[in-house]
PDB file of C-alpha atoms and ligand atoms in Angstrom:
ATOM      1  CA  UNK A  21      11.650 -16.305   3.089  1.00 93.00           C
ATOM      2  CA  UNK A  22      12.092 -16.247  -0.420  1.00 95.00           C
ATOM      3  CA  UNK A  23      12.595 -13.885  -3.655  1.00 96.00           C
ATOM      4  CA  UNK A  24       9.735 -11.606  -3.891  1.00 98.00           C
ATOM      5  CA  UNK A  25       9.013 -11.861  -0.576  1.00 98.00           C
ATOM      6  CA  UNK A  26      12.781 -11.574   1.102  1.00 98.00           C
ATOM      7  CA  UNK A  27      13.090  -8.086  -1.409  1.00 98.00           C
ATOM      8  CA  UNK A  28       9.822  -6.769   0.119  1.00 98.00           C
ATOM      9  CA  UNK A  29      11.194  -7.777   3.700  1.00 98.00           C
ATOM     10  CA  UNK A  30      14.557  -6.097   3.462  1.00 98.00           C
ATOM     11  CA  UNK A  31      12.975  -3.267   1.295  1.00 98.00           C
ATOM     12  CA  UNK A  32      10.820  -2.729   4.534  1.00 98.00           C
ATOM     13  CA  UNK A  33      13.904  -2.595   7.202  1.00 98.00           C
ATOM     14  CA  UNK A  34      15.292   0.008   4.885  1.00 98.00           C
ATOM     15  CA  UNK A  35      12.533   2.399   5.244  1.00 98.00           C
ATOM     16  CA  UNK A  36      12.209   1.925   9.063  1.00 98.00           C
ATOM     17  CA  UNK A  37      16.137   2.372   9.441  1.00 98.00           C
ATOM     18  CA  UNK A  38      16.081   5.407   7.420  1.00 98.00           C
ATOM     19  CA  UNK A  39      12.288   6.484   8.715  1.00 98.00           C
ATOM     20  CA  UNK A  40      12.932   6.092  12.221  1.00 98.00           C
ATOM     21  CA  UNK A  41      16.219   7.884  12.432  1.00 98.00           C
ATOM     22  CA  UNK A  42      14.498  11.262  10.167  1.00 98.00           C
ATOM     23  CA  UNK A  43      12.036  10.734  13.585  1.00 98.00           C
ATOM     24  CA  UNK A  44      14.837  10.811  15.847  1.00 98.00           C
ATOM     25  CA  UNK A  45      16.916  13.844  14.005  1.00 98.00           C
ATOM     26  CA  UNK A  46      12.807  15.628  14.395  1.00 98.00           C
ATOM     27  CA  UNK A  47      13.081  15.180  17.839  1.00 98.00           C
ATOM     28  CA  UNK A  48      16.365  15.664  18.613  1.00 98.00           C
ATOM     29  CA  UNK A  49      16.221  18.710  16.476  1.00 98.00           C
ATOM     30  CA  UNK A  50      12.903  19.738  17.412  1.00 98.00           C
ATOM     31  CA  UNK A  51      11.874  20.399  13.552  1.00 97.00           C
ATOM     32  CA  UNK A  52       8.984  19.119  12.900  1.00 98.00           C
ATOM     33  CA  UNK A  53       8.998  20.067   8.972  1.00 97.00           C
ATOM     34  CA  UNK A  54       9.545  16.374   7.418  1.00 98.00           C
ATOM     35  CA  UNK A  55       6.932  15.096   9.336  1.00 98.00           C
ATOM     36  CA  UNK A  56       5.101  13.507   6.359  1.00 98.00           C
ATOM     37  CA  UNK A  57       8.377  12.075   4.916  1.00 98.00           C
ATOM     38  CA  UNK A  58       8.680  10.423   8.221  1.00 98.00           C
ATOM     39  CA  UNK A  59       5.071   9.202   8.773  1.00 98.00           C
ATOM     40  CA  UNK A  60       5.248   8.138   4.535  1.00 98.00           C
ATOM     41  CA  UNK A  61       8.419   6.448   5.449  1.00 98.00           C
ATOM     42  CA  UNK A  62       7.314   4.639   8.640  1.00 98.00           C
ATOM     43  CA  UNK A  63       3.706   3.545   7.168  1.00 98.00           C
ATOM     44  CA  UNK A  64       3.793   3.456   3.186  1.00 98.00           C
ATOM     45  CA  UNK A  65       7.250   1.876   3.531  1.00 98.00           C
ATOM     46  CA  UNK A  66       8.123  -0.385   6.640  1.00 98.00           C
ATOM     47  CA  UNK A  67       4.504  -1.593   7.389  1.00 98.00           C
ATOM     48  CA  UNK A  68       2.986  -1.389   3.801  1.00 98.00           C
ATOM     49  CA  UNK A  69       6.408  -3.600   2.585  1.00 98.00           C
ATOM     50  CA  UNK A  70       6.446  -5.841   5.433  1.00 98.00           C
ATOM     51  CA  UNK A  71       2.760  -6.848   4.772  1.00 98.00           C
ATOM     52  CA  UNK A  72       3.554  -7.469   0.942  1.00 98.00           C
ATOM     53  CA  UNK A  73       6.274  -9.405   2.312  1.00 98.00           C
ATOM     54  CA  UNK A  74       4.176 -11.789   4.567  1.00 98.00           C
ATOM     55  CA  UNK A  75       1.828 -11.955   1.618  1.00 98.00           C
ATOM     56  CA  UNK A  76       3.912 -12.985  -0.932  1.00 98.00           C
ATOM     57  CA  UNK A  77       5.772 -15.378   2.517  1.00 98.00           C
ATOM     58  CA  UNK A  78       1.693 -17.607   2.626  1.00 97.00           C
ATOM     59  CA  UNK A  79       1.245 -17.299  -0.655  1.00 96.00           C
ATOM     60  CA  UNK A  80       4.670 -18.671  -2.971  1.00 96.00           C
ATOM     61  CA  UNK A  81       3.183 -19.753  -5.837  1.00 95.00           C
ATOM     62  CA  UNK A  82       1.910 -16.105  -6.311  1.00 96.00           C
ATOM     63  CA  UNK A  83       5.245 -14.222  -5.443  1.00 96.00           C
ATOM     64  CA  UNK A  84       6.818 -16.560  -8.482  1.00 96.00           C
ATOM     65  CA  UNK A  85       5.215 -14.876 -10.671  1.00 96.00           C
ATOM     66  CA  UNK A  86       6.199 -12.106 -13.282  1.00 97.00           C
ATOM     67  CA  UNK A  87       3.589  -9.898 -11.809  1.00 98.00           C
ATOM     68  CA  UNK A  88       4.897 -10.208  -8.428  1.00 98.00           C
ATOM     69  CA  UNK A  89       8.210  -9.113  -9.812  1.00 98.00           C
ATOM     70  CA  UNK A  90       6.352  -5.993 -11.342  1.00 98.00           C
ATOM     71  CA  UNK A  91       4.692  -5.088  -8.345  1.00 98.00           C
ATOM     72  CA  UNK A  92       8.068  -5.053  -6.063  1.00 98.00           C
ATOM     73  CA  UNK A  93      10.146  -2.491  -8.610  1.00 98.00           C
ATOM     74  CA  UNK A  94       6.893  -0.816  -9.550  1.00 98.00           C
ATOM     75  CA  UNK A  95       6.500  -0.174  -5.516  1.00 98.00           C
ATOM     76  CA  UNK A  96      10.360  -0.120  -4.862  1.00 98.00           C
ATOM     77  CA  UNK A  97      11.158   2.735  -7.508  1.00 98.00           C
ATOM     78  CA  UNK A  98       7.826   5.177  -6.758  1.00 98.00           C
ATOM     79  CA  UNK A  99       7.653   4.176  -3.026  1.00 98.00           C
ATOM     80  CA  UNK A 100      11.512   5.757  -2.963  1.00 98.00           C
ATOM     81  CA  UNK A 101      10.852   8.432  -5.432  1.00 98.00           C
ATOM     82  CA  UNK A 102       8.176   9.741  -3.318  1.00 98.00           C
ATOM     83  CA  UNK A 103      10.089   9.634  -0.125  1.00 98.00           C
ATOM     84  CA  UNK A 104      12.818  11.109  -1.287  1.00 98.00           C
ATOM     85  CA  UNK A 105      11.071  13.958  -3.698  1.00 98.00           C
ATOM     86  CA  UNK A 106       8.699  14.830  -0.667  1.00 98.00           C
ATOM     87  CA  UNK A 107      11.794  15.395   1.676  1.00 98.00           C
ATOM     88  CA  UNK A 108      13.290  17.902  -1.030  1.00 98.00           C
ATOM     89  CA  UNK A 109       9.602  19.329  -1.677  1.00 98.00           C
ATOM     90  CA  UNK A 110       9.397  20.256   2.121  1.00 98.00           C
ATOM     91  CA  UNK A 111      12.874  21.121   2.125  1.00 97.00           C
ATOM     92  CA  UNK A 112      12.046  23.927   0.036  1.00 97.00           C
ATOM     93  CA  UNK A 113      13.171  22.676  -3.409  1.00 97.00           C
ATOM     94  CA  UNK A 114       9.673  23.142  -5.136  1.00 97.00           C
ATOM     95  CA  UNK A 115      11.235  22.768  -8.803  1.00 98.00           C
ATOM     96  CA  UNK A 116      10.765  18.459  -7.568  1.00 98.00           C
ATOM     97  CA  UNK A 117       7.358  19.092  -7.070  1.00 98.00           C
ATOM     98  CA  UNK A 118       6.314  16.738 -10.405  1.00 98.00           C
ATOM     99  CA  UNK A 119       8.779  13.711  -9.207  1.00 98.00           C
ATOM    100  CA  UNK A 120       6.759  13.705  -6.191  1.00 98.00           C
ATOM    101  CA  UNK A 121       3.109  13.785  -8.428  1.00 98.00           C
ATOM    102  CA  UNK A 122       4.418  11.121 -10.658  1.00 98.00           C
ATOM    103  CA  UNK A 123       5.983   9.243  -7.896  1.00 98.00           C
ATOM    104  CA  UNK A 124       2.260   8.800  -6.261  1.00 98.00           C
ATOM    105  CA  UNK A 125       0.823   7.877  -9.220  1.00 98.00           C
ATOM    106  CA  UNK A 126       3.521   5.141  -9.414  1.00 98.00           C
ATOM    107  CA  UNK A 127       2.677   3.962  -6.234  1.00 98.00           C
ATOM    108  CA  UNK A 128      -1.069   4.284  -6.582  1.00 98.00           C
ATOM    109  CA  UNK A 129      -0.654   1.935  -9.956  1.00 98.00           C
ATOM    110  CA  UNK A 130       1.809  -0.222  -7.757  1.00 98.00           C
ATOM    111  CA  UNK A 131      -1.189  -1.140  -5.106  1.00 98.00           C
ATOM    112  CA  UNK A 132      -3.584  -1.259  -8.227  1.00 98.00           C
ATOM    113  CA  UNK A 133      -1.475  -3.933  -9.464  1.00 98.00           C
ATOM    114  CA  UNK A 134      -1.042  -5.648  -5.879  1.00 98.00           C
ATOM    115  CA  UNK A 135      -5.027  -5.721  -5.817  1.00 98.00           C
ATOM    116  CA  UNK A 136      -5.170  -7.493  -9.411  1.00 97.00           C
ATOM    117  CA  UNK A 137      -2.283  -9.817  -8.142  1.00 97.00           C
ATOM    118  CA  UNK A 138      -3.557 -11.429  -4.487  1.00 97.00           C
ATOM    119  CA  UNK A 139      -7.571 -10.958  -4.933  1.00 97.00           C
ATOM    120  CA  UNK A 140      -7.606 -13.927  -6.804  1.00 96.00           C
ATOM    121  CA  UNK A 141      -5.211 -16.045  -4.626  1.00 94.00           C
ATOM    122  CA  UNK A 142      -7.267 -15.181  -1.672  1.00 95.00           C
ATOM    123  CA  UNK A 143     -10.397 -15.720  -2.927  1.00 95.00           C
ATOM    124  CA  UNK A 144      -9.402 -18.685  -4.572  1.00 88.00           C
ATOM    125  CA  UNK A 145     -11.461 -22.071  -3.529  1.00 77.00           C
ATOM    126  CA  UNK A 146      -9.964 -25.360  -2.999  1.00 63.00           C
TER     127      UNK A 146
HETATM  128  C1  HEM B 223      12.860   6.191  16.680  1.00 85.00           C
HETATM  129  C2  HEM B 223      11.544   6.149  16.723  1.00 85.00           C
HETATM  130  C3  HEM B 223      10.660   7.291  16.313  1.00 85.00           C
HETATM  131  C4  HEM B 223      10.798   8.626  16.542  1.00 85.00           C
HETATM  132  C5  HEM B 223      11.934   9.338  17.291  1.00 85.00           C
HETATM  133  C6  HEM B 223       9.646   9.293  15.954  1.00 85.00           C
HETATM  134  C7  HEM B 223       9.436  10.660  15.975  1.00 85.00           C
HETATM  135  C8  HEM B 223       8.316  11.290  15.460  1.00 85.00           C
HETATM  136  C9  HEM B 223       8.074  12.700  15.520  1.00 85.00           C
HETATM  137  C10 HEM B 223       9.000  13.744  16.173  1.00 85.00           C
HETATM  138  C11 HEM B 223       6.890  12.938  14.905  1.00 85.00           C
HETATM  139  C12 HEM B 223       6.213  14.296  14.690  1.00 85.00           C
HETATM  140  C13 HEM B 223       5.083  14.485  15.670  1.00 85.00           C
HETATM  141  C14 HEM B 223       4.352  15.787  15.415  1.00 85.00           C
HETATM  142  O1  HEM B 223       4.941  16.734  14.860  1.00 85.00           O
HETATM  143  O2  HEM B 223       3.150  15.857  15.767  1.00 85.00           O
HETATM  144  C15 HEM B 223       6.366  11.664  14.443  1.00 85.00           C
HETATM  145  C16 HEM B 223       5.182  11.487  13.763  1.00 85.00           C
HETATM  146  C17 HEM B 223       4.749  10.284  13.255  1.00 85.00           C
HETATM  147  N1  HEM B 223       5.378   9.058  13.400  1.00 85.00           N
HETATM  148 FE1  HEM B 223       7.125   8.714  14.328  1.00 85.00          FE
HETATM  149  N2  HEM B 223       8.847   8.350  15.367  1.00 85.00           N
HETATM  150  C18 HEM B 223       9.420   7.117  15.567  1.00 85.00           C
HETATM  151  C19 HEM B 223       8.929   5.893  15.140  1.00 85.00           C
HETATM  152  C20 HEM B 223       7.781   5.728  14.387  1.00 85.00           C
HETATM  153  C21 HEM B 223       7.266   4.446  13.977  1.00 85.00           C
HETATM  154  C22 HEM B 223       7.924   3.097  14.301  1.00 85.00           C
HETATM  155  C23 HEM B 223       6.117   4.687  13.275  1.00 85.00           C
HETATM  156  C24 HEM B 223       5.174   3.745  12.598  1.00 85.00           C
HETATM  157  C25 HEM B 223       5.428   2.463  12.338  1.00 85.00           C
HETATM  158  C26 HEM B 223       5.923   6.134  13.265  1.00 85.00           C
HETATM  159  C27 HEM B 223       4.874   6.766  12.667  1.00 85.00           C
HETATM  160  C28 HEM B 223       4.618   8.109  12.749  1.00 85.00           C
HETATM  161  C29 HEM B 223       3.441   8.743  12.151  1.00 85.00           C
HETATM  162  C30 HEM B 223       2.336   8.061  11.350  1.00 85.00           C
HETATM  163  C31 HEM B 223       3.526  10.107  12.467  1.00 85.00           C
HETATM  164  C32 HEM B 223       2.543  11.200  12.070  1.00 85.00           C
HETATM  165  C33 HEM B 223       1.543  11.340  13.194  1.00 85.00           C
HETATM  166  C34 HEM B 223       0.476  12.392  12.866  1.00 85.00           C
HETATM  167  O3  HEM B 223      -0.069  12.357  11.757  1.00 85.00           O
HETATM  168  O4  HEM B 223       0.222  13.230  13.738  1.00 85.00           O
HETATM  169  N3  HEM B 223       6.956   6.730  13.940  1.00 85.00           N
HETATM  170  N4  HEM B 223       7.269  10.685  14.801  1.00 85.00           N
HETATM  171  C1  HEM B 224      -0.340   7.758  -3.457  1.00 85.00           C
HETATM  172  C2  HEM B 224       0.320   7.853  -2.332  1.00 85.00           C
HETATM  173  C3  HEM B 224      -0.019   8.852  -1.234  1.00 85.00           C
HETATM  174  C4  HEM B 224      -0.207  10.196  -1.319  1.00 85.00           C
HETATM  175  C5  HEM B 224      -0.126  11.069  -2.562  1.00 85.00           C
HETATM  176  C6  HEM B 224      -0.484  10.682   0.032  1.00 85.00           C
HETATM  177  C7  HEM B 224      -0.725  12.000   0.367  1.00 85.00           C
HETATM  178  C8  HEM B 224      -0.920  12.468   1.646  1.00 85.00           C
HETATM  179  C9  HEM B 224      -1.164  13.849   1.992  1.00 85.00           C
HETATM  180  C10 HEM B 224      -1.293  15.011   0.986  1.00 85.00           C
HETATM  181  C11 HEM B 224      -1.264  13.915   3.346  1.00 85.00           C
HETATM  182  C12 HEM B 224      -1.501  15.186   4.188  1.00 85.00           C
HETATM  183  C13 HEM B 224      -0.158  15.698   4.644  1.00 85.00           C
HETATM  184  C14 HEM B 224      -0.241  16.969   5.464  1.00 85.00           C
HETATM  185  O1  HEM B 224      -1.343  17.466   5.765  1.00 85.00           O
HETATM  186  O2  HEM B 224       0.836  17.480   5.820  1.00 85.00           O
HETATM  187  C15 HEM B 224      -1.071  12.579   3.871  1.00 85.00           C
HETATM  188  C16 HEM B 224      -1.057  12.251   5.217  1.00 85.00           C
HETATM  189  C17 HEM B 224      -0.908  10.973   5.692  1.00 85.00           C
HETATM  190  N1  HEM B 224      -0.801   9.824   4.940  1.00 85.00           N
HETATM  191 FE1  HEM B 224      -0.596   9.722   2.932  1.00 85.00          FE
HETATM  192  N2  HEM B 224      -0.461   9.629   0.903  1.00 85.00           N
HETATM  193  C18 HEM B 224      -0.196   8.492   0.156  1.00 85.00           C
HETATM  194  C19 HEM B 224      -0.112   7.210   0.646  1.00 85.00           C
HETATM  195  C20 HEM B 224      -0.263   6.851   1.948  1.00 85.00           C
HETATM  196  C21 HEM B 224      -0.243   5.478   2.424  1.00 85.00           C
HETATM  197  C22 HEM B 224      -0.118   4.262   1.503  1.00 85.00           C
HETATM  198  C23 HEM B 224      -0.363   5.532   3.779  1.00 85.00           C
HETATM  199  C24 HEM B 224      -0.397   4.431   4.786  1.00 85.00           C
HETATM  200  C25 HEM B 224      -0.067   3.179   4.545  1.00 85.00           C
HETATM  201  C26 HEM B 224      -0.455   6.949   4.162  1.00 85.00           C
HETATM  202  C27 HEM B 224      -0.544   7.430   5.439  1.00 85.00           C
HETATM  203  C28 HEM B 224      -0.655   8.756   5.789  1.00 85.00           C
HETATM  204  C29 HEM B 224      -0.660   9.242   7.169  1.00 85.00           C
HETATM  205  C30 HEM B 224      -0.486   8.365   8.420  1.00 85.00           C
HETATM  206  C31 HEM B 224      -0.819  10.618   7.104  1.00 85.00           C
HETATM  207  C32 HEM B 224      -0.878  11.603   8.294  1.00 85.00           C
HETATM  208  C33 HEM B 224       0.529  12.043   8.642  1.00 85.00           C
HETATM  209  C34 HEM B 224       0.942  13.263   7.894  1.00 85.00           C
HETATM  210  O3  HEM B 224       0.246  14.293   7.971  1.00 85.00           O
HETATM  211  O4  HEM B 224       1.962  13.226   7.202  1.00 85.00           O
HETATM  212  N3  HEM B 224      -0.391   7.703   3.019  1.00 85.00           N
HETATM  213  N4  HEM B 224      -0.869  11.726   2.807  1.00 85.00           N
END
């Protein structure tokens, strides 16, 4: 694994590291409360970044491109923004309420951009 790809692999182990031990201190704890940071973390960071990096693993020639570049920071810097601002929001800091709205948008444009960048590699012929 290469580049785009290896980033969007060892972006993904971070989240489930960090994701799976907020489930654990929930548990342990038995405080519910971040449960969307942790189900965000676990899904729109370890599986949603370990499929963009198995995409970008079967298709190389795409993941060398600028675009692909774009996409990772675009989904790194929201994806973590979000995370983190919605743990704070349910914390009870409400004042970070508009990194978590921007954040989403971020993340939304991120998988807009994903859509533009592998449709045509996988609907490519010949
Ligand atoms: C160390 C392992 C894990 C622990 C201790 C853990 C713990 C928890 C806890 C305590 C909840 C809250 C349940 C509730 O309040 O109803 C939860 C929810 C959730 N977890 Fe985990 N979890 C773990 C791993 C994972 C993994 C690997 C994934 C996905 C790849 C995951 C995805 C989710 C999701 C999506 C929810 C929300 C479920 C719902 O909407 O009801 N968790 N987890
Ligand atoms: C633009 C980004 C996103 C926003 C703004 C968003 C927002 C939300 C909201 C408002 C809820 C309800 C939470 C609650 O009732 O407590 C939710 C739940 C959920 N979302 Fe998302 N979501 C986003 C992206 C995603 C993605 C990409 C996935 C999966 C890959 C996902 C998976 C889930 C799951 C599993 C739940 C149920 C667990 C929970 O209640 O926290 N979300 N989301």
């Amino acid at each position: 694994m290469q580049g785009v790809a290896r980033n969007f692999f060892t972006l993904a182990i971070i989240y489930s590291l960090c994701g799976m031990a907020l489930g654990l201190y929930m548990a342990i704890s038995q405080d519910h409360g971040q449960m969307p940071t942790h189900a965000h973390t676990m899904v729109a960071g370890w599986l949603m970044s370990a499929v963009f990096a198995f995409f970008y693993h079967l298709f190389p020639a795409v993941g060398q491109k600028m675009l692909a570049t774009i996409h990772f920071w675009l989904t790194a810097i929201s994806g973590i923004g979000l995370l983190i601002g919605l743990y704070f929001l349910l914390a009870g800091n409400a004042a970070i309420e508009p990194l978590v709205g921007i954040s989403s948008m971020g993340f939304y444009a991120s998988m807009l951009l994903f859509a533009f960048v592998a449709l045509p590699a996988v609907w490519k012929t010949a």
